[in-house]
Short mmCIF file of C-alpha atoms in Angstrom, two decimals:
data_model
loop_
_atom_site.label_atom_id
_atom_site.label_comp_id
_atom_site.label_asym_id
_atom_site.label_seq_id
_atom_site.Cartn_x
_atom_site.Cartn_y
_atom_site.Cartn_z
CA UNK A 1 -3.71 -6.74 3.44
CA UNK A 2 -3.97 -4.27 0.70
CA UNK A 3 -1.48 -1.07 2.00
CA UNK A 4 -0.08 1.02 -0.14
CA UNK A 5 4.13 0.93 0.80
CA UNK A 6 4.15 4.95 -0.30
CA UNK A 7 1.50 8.30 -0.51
CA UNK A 8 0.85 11.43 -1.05
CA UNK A 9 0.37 14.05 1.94
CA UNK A 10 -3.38 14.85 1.55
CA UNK A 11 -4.38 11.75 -0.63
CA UNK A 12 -7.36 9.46 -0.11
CA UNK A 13 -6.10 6.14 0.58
CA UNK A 14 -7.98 3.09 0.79
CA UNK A 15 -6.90 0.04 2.89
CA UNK A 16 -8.28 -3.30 2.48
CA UNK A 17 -8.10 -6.89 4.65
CA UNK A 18 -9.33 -9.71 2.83
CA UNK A 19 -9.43 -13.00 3.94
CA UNK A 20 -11.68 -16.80 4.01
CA UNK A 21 -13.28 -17.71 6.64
CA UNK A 22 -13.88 -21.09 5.14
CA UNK A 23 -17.79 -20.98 6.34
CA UNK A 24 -17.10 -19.71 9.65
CA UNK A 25 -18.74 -16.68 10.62
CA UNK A 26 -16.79 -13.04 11.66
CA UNK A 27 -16.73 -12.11 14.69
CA UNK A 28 -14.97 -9.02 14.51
CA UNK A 29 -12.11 -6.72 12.17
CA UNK A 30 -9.83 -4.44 13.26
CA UNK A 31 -7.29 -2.09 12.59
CA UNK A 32 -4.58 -0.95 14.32
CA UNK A 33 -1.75 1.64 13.75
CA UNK A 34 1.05 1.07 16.14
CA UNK A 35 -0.19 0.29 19.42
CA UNK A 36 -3.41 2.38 18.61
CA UNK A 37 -6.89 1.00 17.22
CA UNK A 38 -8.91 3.13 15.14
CA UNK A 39 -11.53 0.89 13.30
CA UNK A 40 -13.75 -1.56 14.66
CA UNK A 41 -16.41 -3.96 12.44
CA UNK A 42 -18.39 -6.11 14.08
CA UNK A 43 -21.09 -7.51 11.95
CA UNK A 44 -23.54 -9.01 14.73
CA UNK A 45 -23.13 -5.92 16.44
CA UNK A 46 -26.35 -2.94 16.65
CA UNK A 47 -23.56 -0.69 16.00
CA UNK A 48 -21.26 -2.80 13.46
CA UNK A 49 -18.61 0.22 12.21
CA UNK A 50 -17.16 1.85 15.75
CA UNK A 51 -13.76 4.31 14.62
CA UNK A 52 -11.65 5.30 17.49
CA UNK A 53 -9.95 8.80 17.77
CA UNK A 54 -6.03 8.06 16.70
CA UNK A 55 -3.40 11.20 15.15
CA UNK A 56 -3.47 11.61 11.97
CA UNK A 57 -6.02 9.24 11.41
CA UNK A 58 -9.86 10.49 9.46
CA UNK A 59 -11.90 7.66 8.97
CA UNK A 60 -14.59 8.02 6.54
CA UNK A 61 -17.00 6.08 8.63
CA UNK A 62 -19.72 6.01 5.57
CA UNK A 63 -17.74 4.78 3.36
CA UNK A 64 -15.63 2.03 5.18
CA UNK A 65 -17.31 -1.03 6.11
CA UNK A 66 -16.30 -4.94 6.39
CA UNK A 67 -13.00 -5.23 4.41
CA UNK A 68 -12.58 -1.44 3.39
CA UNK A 69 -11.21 1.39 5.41
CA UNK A 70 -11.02 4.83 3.75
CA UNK A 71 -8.69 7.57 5.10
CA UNK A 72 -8.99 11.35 4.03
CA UNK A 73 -6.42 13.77 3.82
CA UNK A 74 -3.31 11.70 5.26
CA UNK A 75 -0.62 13.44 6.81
CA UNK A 76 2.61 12.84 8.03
CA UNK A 77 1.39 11.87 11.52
CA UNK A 78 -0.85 9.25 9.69
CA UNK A 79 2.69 6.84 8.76
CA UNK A 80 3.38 3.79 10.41
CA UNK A 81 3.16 0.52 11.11
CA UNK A 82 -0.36 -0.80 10.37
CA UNK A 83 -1.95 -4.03 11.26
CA UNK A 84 -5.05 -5.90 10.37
CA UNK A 85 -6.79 -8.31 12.76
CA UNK A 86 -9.09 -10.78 12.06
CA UNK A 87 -11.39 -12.78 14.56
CA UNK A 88 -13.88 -15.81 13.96
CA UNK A 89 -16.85 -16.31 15.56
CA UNK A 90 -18.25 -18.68 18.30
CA UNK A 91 -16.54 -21.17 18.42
CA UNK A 92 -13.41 -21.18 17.42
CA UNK A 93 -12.58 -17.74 17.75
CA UNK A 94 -9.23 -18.16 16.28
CA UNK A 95 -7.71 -14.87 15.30
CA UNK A 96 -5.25 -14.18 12.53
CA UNK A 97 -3.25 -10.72 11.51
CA UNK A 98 -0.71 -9.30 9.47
CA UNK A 99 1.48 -6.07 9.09
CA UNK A 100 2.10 -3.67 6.53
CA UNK A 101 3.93 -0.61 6.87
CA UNK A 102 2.67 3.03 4.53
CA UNK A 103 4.80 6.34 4.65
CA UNK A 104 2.86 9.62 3.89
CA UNK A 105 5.56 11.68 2.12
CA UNK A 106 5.96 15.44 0.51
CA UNK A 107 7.12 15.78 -2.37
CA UNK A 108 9.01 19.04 -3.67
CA UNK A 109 6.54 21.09 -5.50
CA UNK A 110 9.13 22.37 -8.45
CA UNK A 111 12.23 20.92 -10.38
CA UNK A 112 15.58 20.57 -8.53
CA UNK A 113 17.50 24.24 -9.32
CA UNK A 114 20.99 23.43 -10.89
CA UNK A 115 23.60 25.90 -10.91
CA UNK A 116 27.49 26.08 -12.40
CA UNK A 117 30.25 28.14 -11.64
CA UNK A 118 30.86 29.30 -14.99
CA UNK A 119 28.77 28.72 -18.91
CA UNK A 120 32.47 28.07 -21.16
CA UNK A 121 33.82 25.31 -20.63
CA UNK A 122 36.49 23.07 -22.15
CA UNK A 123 38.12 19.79 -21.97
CA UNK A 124 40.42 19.38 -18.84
CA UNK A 125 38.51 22.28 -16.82
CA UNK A 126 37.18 20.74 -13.99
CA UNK A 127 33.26 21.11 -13.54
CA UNK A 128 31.60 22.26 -10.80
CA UNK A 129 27.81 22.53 -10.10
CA UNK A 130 25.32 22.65 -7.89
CA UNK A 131 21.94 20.59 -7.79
CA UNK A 132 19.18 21.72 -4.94
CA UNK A 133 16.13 20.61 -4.30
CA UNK A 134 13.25 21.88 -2.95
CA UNK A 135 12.40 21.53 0.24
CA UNK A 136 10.72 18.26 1.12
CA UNK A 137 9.70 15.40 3.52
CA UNK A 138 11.55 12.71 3.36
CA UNK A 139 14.71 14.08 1.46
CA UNK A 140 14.79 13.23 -2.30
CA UNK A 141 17.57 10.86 -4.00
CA UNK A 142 19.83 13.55 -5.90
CA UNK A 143 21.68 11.67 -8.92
CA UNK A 144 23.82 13.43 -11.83
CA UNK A 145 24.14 12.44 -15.72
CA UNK A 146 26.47 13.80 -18.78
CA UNK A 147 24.68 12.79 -21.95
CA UNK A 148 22.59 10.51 -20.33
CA UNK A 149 25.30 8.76 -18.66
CA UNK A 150 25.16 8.04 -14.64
CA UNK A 151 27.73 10.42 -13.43
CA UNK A 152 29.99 7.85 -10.35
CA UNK A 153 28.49 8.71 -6.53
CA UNK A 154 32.62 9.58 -5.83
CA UNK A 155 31.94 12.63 -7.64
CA UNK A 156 29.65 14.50 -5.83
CA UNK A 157 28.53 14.98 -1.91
CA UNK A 158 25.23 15.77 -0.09
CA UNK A 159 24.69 18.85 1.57
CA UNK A 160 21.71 19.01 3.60
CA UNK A 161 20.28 22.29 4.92
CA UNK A 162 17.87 23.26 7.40
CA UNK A 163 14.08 23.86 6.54
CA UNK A 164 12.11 27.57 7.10
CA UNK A 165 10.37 25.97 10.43
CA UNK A 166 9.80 23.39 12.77
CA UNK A 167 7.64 20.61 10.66
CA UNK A 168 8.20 22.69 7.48
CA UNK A 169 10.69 19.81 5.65
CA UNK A 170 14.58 20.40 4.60
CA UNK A 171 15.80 20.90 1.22
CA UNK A 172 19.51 18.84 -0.40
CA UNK A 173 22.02 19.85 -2.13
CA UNK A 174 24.45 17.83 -4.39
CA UNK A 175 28.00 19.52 -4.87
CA UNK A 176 29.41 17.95 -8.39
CA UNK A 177 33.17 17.88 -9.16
CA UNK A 178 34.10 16.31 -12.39
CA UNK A 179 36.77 16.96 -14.74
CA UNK A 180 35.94 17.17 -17.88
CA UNK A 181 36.79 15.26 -21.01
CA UNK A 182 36.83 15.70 -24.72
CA UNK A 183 34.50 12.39 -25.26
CA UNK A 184 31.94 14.66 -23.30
CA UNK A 185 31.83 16.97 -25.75
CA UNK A 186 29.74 14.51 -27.88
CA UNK A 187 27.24 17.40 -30.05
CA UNK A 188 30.19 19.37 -31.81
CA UNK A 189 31.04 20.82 -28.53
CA UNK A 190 28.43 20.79 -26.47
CA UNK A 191 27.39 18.39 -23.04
CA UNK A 192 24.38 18.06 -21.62
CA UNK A 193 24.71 17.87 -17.53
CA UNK A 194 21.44 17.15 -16.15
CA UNK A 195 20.30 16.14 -12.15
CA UNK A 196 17.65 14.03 -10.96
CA UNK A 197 15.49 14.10 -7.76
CA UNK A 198 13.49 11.01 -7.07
CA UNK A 199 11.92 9.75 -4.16
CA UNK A 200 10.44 5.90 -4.77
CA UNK A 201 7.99 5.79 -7.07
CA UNK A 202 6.44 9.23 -5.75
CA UNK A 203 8.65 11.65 -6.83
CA UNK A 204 10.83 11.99 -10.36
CA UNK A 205 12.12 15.54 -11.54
CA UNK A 206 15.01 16.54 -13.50
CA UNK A 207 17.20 19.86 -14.48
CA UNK A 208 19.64 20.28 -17.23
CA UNK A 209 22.11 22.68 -18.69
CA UNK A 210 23.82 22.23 -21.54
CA UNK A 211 27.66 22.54 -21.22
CA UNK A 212 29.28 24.58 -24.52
CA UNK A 213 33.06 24.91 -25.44
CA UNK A 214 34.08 28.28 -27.44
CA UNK A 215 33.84 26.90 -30.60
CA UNK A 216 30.69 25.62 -30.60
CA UNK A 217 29.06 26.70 -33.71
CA UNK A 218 25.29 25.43 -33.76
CA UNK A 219 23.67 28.18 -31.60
CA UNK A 220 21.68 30.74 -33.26
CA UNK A 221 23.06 34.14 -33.73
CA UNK A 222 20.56 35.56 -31.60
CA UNK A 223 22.04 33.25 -28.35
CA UNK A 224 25.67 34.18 -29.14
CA UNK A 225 24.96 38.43 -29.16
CA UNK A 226 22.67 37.97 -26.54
CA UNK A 227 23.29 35.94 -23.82
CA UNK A 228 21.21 33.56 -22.22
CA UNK A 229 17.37 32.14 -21.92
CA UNK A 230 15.49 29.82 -19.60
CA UNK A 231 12.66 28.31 -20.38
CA UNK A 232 9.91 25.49 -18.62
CA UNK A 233 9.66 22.36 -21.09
CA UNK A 234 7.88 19.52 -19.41
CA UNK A 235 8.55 20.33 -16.07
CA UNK A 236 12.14 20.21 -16.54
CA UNK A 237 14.72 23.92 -16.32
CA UNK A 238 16.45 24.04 -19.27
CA UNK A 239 18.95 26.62 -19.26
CA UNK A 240 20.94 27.67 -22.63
CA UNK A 241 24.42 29.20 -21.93
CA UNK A 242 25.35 32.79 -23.25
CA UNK A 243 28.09 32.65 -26.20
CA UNK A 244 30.58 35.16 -27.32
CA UNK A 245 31.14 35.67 -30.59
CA UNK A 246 34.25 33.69 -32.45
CA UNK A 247 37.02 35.51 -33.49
CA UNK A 248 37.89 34.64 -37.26
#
């Protein structure tokens, strides 16, 4: 069985049962989700494709035929447990089958949101941010990083919130605590704090924010009169602190 494990809401998905007959003849295929058959083939038959009415389920009857099913536009009610049948012909008719399981999931449709209580920080202040993400169904993995490095799970919780409507998906937020250390400091007083939100192999977005001390010097004049900017770089929020200006 050929099932993808993980897809898009609205994809096109192909599933495909291939087996050996070893010179026996088929007798019939068919597929089943849960307790429910949807697709019949039946070679010898006048009428050898027959697709049965199932949720979620949209054959595409001209394109499917012997090993190949093709579902349009999959949904959330098209997940679950799928199984492939396989029967030989007079005589024998021995039958064979497997199982495969495929989850239909939404993904967010922007970057996680990350948020801190303050832009100035120094060492022994103790950090704390937020990390959303959009709504979605199933719930992304939320993960946090200083300078690349896998912030421990002990430092943050989950916070999950209700969606808009029935159906509609939830969002998560990640709470981070962490006090911070010189060593973090690493670019002549600045940290970069950044939050993933995966989901398998589906879903991978990030935020960051860079983390700045008072005597950071790099920034451009411009950022410390000014104040902040936030800009879109390859799908990713990158927001650069305000500065104030050092006092000589």
């Amino acid at each position: 069985m050929q099932v993808p494990s993980v897809v898009k809401v609205g994809s096109t998905v192909h599933l495909a049962c291939r087996f050996d007959l070893e010179g026996a003849n088929l007798y019939s295929l068919t597929w089943w989700r849960g307790a429910d058959q949807f697709y019949q083939f039946s070679p010898s038959s006048a009428d050898p494709v027959i697709v049965y009415h199932s949720p979620g389920i949209i054959v595409d009857k001209a394109e499917s035929e012997g090993e190949v099913v093709v579902l349009h536009n999959v949904s959330h009610a098209t997940s679950g447990k799928y199984k492939c049948e396989v029967l030989e012909d007079y005589p024998s008719f021995q039958k064979d089958s497997q199982l495969k399981v495929m989850e239909v999931v939404d993904e967010p449709r922007s970057p996680p949101n990350l948020s801190l209580s303050k832009q100035l920080w120094s060492p022994g202040e103790e950090l704390k941010a937020n990390c959303t993400s959009p709504w979605a169904r199933p719930l992304p993995e939320l993960h946090w990083y200083i300078n690349n490095v896998k912030i421990p799970s002990h430092n943050s919780i989950l916070v999950p919130q209700r969606g808009r409507g029935r159906g509609v998906g939830l969002s998560r937020t990640s709470r981070l605590t962490l006090v911070l250390r010189k060593s973090h400091f690493i670019d002549a007083g600045r940290a970069t704090l950044k939050c993933d939100a995966t989901y398998k192999s589906v879903y991978h977005r990030s935020a960051e924010v860079h983390l700045i001390t008072p005597w950071y010097k790099t920034a451009a004049p411009s950022q410390r009169l000014y104040g902040s900017a936030v800009t879109v770089v390859a799908g990713v929020w990158l927001a650069a602190a305000a500065l104030v200006p050092l006092l000589l």
